[in-house]
Amino acid sequence: MSLKAPAHILNIAPYVPGKPLEELAREYGIRDAVKLASNENPLGPSPAAMAAVQAAMANLHRYPEGSAPELTARLADRLGVPPASIVIGAGSDEVIGMLTRVFLGPGDEVILPRPAFLMYEIMTRCDGATPVPVPLTAMAIDLAAMARRVTPRTRMIFLTNPNNPTGGILKQRDFEAFLEAVPPDVIVVLDEAYIEFARDPEGVRGIDYLRERLSDDSDDARPIVTLRTFSKAYGLAGIRVGYGVMPPRMAGLLHRVRQPFNVSSLGQAAALAALDDDRFLQDTLRTVHEGIDYLSAQMDRMGLSHHPTEANFIFIRMPRSADSVFQDLLREGVIIRSMTAYGFPDHIRVTAGTPAENERFVGALARALGKEQPA
Ligand SMILES: *Cc1c(COP(=O)(O)O)cnc(C)c1O
């Protein structure tokens, strides 16, 4: 039997996830490993979210409410946007897929940074459209270069803000110039999976642009989309909830292709509870900011260059191949990401963990590179 898949599917390079803890236990027999590879929350899930999931379990035999109305209403209230502008997905990954399915087809071009989150390219190819990658300049998304690549075929532009893997945030002034330069019918997607961690007051917050425009004249609102997620700052990566905010006209089209029960009842309950658990969010932000500041200081002490980060991870240059450093750290039970697959064979990306996890990473890295141990 021959299985025939179309060429645009065969052209997709599979997504490579961070190494799971279970795999390390199997391969190396290490049981106390720390995983700083997937930008997950160092504090675990919000206790309120866990309690809400427990309570929601009694109704597991029921279908969830398809459009997650309660979560949508709460988000709309918090963000100051109309509920009709919100589409909730099983992770923001799913919203990326809905966007590409609704708006892209063969012949369309999608401008994206390279390197970037792999889902933009995977989903673009899934829908038969053509990715147009634009390299980073000085480790940052080059908005001017991206605007110059717009052609009459350009339908969508993906921007990651703060950027993964480098951690930089777009500046308001640059973003406004970019919006001026890009034709107003091109869809601009700001993926803000890490925006809660951002500290730079001059950094772009996509919601601010949307809020202004949506309250203005929603029918004419420019097609700007902000994607956010419960996977990072809210500690719910395992239960899969994310969302997009966009002009209601666009959201209506996404709802047409959305699977009717795409977000599980447990996911909806967890997200709703996490949203109100402000203490957990504040604890998370404090832990992450202290972790980033500690890691930055330790990298400076070891003379390792790193990129200023507005996210919950740090992008660090290694004096030798990142893959070899990754292997050395793995043997010590510390999982980080080598950036070789992203085109940076001499960089690693490390998620800020708890103080103990960060110290364990720094100790292991110092041993691997023959540097002095921290005081
Ligand atoms: C982690 C991450 C996401 C979040 O994906 P979910 O599907 O919401 O878990 C989105 N974009 C980027 C760039 C990320 O790093």
Coordinates of C-alpha atoms and ligand atoms in Angstrom, one line a residue:
M1 CA 0.0 0.0 0.0
S2 CA 1.4 3.4 -0.8
L3 CA 0.4 6.3 1.4
K4 CA 0.3 9.5 -0.6
A5 CA 0.6 12.8 1.2
P6 CA 0.7 16.1 -0.7
A7 CA 4.1 17.8 -1.2
H8 CA 3.3 20.7 1.1
I9 CA 2.9 18.2 3.9
L10 CA 6.0 16.2 3.1
N11 CA 7.9 19.5 3.2
I12 CA 7.2 20.0 6.9
A13 CA 10.0 19.4 9.3
P14 CA 8.6 17.8 12.4
Y15 CA 8.4 19.9 15.7
V16 CA 11.2 18.9 18.1
P17 CA 10.1 19.4 21.7
G18 CA 12.4 19.9 24.8
K19 CA 13.6 16.7 26.3
P20 CA 11.0 15.4 28.8
L21 CA 12.1 14.5 32.3
E22 CA 10.7 11.0 31.9
E23 CA 13.1 10.3 29.0
L24 CA 16.1 11.4 31.1
A25 CA 15.1 9.1 33.9
R26 CA 14.9 6.2 31.4
E27 CA 18.1 7.0 29.6
Y28 CA 20.4 8.0 32.4
G29 CA 18.7 6.8 35.5
I30 CA 18.6 10.4 36.8
R31 CA 15.5 11.0 38.9
D32 CA 16.2 14.4 40.4
A33 CA 16.7 16.1 37.0
V34 CA 15.8 19.7 36.5
K35 CA 14.2 20.8 33.3
L36 CA 15.0 24.3 32.2
A37 CA 14.3 23.6 28.5
S38 CA 10.7 24.5 27.7
N39 CA 10.1 27.8 29.5
E40 CA 7.6 26.2 31.9
N41 CA 6.6 27.8 35.2
P42 CA 9.2 27.1 38.0
L43 CA 6.5 27.1 40.7
G44 CA 4.3 24.5 39.1
P45 CA 0.6 25.1 38.5
S46 CA -1.4 27.6 40.5
P47 CA -2.9 25.9 43.5
A48 CA -6.3 27.5 42.7
A49 CA -6.2 26.0 39.3
M50 CA -5.5 22.6 40.7
A51 CA -8.4 22.9 43.1
A52 CA -10.7 24.0 40.2
V53 CA -9.7 21.0 38.1
Q54 CA -10.4 18.7 41.0
A55 CA -13.9 20.2 41.4
A56 CA -14.6 20.1 37.7
M57 CA -13.8 16.4 37.5
A58 CA -17.3 15.4 38.7
N59 CA -18.6 16.6 35.3
L60 CA -16.1 14.8 33.1
H61 CA -19.0 12.9 31.5
R62 CA -20.4 16.2 30.1
Y63 CA -19.2 18.0 27.0
P64 CA -17.6 21.3 27.8
E65 CA -19.2 24.6 26.8
G66 CA -17.8 24.9 23.3
S67 CA -16.8 28.6 23.2
A68 CA -15.7 28.8 26.8
P69 CA -18.1 31.7 27.5
E70 CA -17.1 32.2 31.2
L71 CA -13.4 32.3 30.5
T72 CA -14.0 34.5 27.4
A73 CA -16.1 37.0 29.5
R74 CA -13.5 37.1 32.2
L75 CA -10.7 37.7 29.8
A76 CA -12.6 40.4 27.9
D77 CA -13.3 42.2 31.2
R78 CA -9.6 42.0 32.3
L79 CA -8.2 43.0 28.9
G80 CA -10.8 45.7 28.2
V81 CA -11.8 44.2 24.8
P82 CA -15.2 42.9 23.5
P83 CA -15.8 39.2 24.2
A84 CA -16.4 38.8 20.5
S85 CA -12.8 39.6 19.8
I86 CA -11.5 36.6 21.8
V87 CA -10.9 33.1 20.4
I88 CA -9.8 30.5 22.9
G89 CA -7.7 27.5 21.8
A90 CA -6.1 24.3 23.1
G91 CA -3.0 26.4 23.6
S92 CA -2.1 29.3 21.5
D93 CA -0.7 26.8 19.1
E94 CA -4.2 25.9 18.1
V95 CA -5.1 29.5 17.5
I96 CA -2.1 29.8 15.2
G97 CA -3.5 26.8 13.3
M98 CA -7.0 28.4 13.1
L99 CA -5.5 31.6 11.7
T100 CA -3.5 29.9 9.0
R101 CA -6.5 27.6 8.1
V102 CA -8.9 30.5 7.7
F103 CA -6.7 33.0 6.0
L104 CA -4.0 31.1 4.0
G105 CA -3.9 29.0 0.9
P106 CA -1.6 28.1 -1.9
G107 CA 0.2 31.1 -3.4
D108 CA 0.0 33.2 -0.2
E109 CA 3.1 34.3 1.5
V110 CA 3.8 34.5 5.2
I111 CA 6.6 36.6 6.6
L112 CA 8.2 35.2 9.7
P113 CA 11.4 35.7 11.6
R114 CA 14.2 33.1 11.4
P115 CA 14.8 31.6 13.8
A116 CA 11.3 31.6 15.3
F117 CA 8.9 29.4 17.0
L118 CA 8.5 26.4 14.7
M119 CA 4.7 26.3 14.7
Y120 CA 4.5 29.4 12.4
E121 CA 6.2 27.6 9.6
I122 CA 4.6 24.2 10.2
M123 CA 1.1 25.7 10.2
T124 CA 1.8 27.9 7.2
R125 CA 3.0 24.9 5.2
C126 CA 0.0 22.8 6.4
D127 CA -2.3 25.2 4.6
G128 CA -0.2 25.2 1.5
A129 CA 1.1 28.8 1.9
T130 CA 4.8 29.8 1.5
P131 CA 6.9 30.9 4.5
V132 CA 9.2 33.9 3.8
P133 CA 11.8 33.8 6.6
V134 CA 13.6 37.0 7.5
P135 CA 16.8 36.5 9.5
L136 CA 17.2 38.3 12.8
T137 CA 19.6 41.3 12.8
A138 CA 21.9 41.6 15.9
M139 CA 19.8 38.9 17.5
A140 CA 16.6 40.9 17.2
I141 CA 13.5 40.8 15.0
D142 CA 14.2 43.2 12.1
L143 CA 10.9 44.9 11.6
A144 CA 12.2 47.1 8.8
A145 CA 13.6 44.1 6.9
M146 CA 10.3 42.3 7.4
A147 CA 8.3 45.2 6.0
R148 CA 10.6 45.3 3.0
R149 CA 9.7 41.7 2.1
V150 CA 6.0 42.4 1.7
T151 CA 4.7 41.7 -1.7
P152 CA 1.1 41.6 -3.1
R153 CA 1.1 37.9 -2.1
T154 CA 1.8 38.6 1.6
R155 CA -1.2 37.7 3.7
M156 CA 0.3 37.4 7.2
I157 CA 3.3 38.4 9.3
F158 CA 4.3 36.6 12.5
L159 CA 6.1 38.5 15.2
T160 CA 7.2 37.0 18.6
N161 CA 7.1 39.6 21.4
P162 CA 9.1 39.0 23.5
N163 CA 11.0 36.9 21.0
N164 CA 11.8 33.3 21.5
P165 CA 14.6 32.3 21.6
T166 CA 16.5 35.6 22.0
G167 CA 14.2 37.2 24.6
G168 CA 14.1 40.7 23.1
I169 CA 11.0 42.8 23.0
L170 CA 9.7 45.1 20.2
K171 CA 9.9 48.8 20.9
Q172 CA 6.7 50.8 20.4
R173 CA 8.3 53.3 18.2
D174 CA 9.7 50.6 15.8
F175 CA 6.4 48.8 15.8
E176 CA 4.4 51.9 14.9
A177 CA 6.8 52.6 12.0
F178 CA 6.3 49.0 10.9
L179 CA 2.5 49.3 11.0
E180 CA 2.9 52.5 8.8
A181 CA 5.0 50.6 6.3
V182 CA 2.9 47.4 6.0
P183 CA -0.3 47.5 3.9
P184 CA -3.3 47.7 6.3
D185 CA -4.9 44.4 5.0
V186 CA -1.9 42.3 5.9
I187 CA -2.6 40.3 9.1
V188 CA 0.0 41.1 11.8
V189 CA 0.2 38.4 14.5
L190 CA 1.9 39.3 17.7
D191 CA 2.7 36.1 19.6
E192 CA 3.0 37.2 23.2
A193 CA 3.4 34.0 25.0
Y194 CA 5.9 35.7 27.4
I195 CA 4.5 39.2 27.6
E196 CA 3.6 38.9 31.3
F197 CA 7.3 38.7 32.1
A198 CA 8.3 41.8 30.2
R199 CA 9.6 44.7 32.3
D200 CA 10.6 47.2 29.6
P201 CA 8.1 50.1 29.7
E202 CA 8.9 51.0 26.0
G203 CA 8.1 47.4 24.9
V204 CA 5.1 46.7 22.8
R205 CA 2.0 45.2 24.4
G206 CA -0.2 44.0 21.5
I207 CA -3.4 44.3 23.6
D208 CA -2.9 48.1 23.9
Y209 CA -3.0 48.5 20.1
L210 CA -6.0 46.3 19.8
R211 CA -7.9 47.9 22.7
E212 CA -7.6 51.3 21.1
R213 CA -8.7 50.1 17.7
L214 CA -11.5 47.8 18.8
S215 CA -13.2 50.4 20.8
D216 CA -12.9 52.8 17.9
D217 CA -14.6 51.3 14.9
S218 CA -14.4 47.6 15.2
D219 CA -15.7 46.9 11.7
D220 CA -12.8 48.7 10.1
A221 CA -10.3 47.6 12.7
R222 CA -6.9 46.6 11.3
P223 CA -6.2 42.9 11.3
I224 CA -3.8 42.8 14.3
V225 CA -3.9 39.6 16.4
T226 CA -2.4 39.2 19.8
L227 CA -1.8 35.6 21.0
R228 CA -1.5 34.8 24.7
T229 CA -1.3 31.6 26.7
F230 CA -1.8 30.1 30.1
S231 CA 1.2 27.8 29.4
K232 CA 3.9 30.0 30.8
A233 CA 3.2 32.7 33.5
Y234 CA 0.0 30.8 34.6
G235 CA 1.7 27.4 34.9
L236 CA -0.8 25.4 32.8
A237 CA 1.2 24.1 29.8
G238 CA -0.1 20.6 30.4
I239 CA -3.8 21.4 30.2
R240 CA -3.5 23.4 27.0
V241 CA -5.3 26.8 27.0
G242 CA -4.3 29.9 25.0
Y243 CA -6.2 32.6 23.2
G244 CA -6.1 35.1 20.5
V245 CA -7.5 38.7 20.6
M246 CA -8.4 40.2 17.2
P247 CA -11.1 42.2 15.5
P248 CA -14.5 40.5 16.0
R249 CA -14.9 40.0 12.2
M250 CA -11.7 37.9 12.2
A251 CA -12.7 36.1 15.4
G252 CA -16.0 35.1 13.8
L253 CA -14.2 33.4 11.0
L254 CA -11.9 31.5 13.4
H255 CA -15.0 30.3 15.2
R256 CA -16.2 28.7 12.0
V257 CA -13.2 26.4 11.8
R258 CA -12.7 25.9 15.6
Q259 CA -13.5 22.4 16.7
P260 CA -16.7 22.7 18.7
F261 CA -15.2 21.4 21.9
N262 CA -11.6 22.4 21.4
V263 CA -10.9 23.4 25.0
S264 CA -11.6 20.8 27.6
S265 CA -13.8 21.4 30.6
L266 CA -10.7 21.0 32.9
G267 CA -8.7 23.4 30.9
Q268 CA -11.5 26.0 31.1
A269 CA -11.8 25.6 34.8
A270 CA -8.1 25.7 35.4
A271 CA -7.6 28.9 33.3
L272 CA -10.5 30.6 34.9
A273 CA -9.1 29.9 38.4
A274 CA -5.5 30.8 37.4
L275 CA -6.7 34.1 36.0
D276 CA -8.0 35.1 39.4
D277 CA -5.0 33.7 41.3
D278 CA -3.1 37.0 41.4
R279 CA -0.9 35.9 44.2
F280 CA 0.4 33.0 42.2
L281 CA 1.1 35.2 39.2
Q282 CA 3.0 37.7 41.3
D283 CA 5.0 34.9 42.9
T284 CA 5.8 33.6 39.5
L285 CA 6.9 37.0 38.2
R286 CA 9.1 37.6 41.2
T287 CA 10.7 34.2 41.0
V288 CA 11.3 34.5 37.3
H289 CA 12.7 38.1 37.5
E290 CA 15.0 37.1 40.3
G291 CA 16.1 34.0 38.4
I292 CA 16.8 36.0 35.3
D293 CA 18.8 38.6 37.2
Y294 CA 20.8 35.9 39.0
L295 CA 21.5 34.0 35.8
S296 CA 22.5 37.2 34.0
A297 CA 24.9 38.1 36.8
Q298 CA 26.4 34.6 36.9
M299 CA 26.9 34.6 33.1
D300 CA 28.7 38.0 33.4
R301 CA 30.9 36.5 36.1
M302 CA 31.9 33.6 33.9
G303 CA 32.4 36.0 30.9
L304 CA 29.6 34.4 28.9
S305 CA 27.7 36.8 26.7
H306 CA 24.0 36.7 26.8
H307 CA 21.2 38.7 25.3
P308 CA 19.0 41.1 27.4
T309 CA 15.8 39.2 28.0
E310 CA 12.2 40.3 28.7
A311 CA 11.0 36.7 28.9
N312 CA 11.4 33.8 31.4
F313 CA 14.5 32.4 29.6
I314 CA 18.0 33.6 28.7
F315 CA 19.9 33.1 25.5
I316 CA 23.6 32.5 26.2
R317 CA 26.6 32.1 23.9
M318 CA 28.9 29.2 24.6
P319 CA 32.6 29.0 23.9
R320 CA 32.1 25.6 22.3
S321 CA 29.3 23.7 20.5
A322 CA 26.0 24.1 22.2
D323 CA 25.2 20.4 21.5
S324 CA 28.3 19.3 23.5
V325 CA 27.4 21.6 26.4
F326 CA 23.8 20.2 26.3
Q327 CA 25.2 16.6 26.6
D328 CA 27.5 17.5 29.5
L329 CA 24.7 19.2 31.4
L330 CA 22.3 16.3 30.6
R331 CA 24.7 13.9 32.3
E332 CA 24.4 16.1 35.4
G333 CA 20.6 16.0 35.2
V334 CA 20.2 19.5 33.9
I335 CA 18.1 19.8 30.8
I336 CA 18.5 23.0 28.7
R337 CA 18.0 23.7 25.0
S338 CA 20.8 23.7 22.5
M339 CA 19.9 26.3 19.8
T340 CA 21.6 24.3 17.0
A341 CA 18.2 23.4 15.5
Y342 CA 17.4 27.1 15.5
G343 CA 20.6 28.0 13.6
F344 CA 22.7 29.0 16.6
P345 CA 25.1 26.1 17.1
D346 CA 27.0 28.1 19.8
H347 CA 24.0 29.2 21.8
I348 CA 21.9 27.6 24.5
R349 CA 18.5 28.8 25.9
V350 CA 17.8 28.3 29.6
T351 CA 14.5 28.8 31.4
A352 CA 14.7 30.6 34.7
G353 CA 13.9 28.1 37.4
T354 CA 13.7 28.1 41.2
P355 CA 16.8 29.5 43.0
A356 CA 17.9 25.9 43.6
E357 CA 17.4 24.9 40.0
N358 CA 19.3 28.0 38.8
E359 CA 22.2 27.2 41.1
R360 CA 22.3 23.7 39.9
F361 CA 22.5 24.8 36.3
V362 CA 25.2 27.4 37.0
G363 CA 27.3 24.8 38.9
A364 CA 27.0 22.3 36.1
L365 CA 27.8 24.8 33.5
A366 CA 30.8 26.1 35.4
R367 CA 32.1 22.4 35.6
A368 CA 31.4 21.8 31.9
L369 CA 33.3 24.9 30.8
G370 CA 36.1 24.7 33.4
K371 CA 35.0 28.0 35.1
E372 CA 35.1 28.8 38.8
Q373 CA 32.1 27.7 40.8
P374 CA 29.8 30.4 42.1
A375 CA 30.5 31.7 45.7
Ligands
LIG1 C1 5.5 28.5 24.6 C2 5.1 29.3 23.4 C3 3.8 29.4 23.0 C4 2.7 28.8 23.8 O1 2.2 27.7 23.2 P1 0.9 27.1 23.8 O2 0.3 26.3 22.7 O3 0.0 28.2 24.3 O4 1.4 26.2 24.9 C5 3.5 30.2 21.9 N1 4.5 30.8 21.2 C6 5.8 30.8 21.6 C7 6.8 31.5 20.8 C8 6.1 30.0 22.7 O5 7.4 29.9 23.0

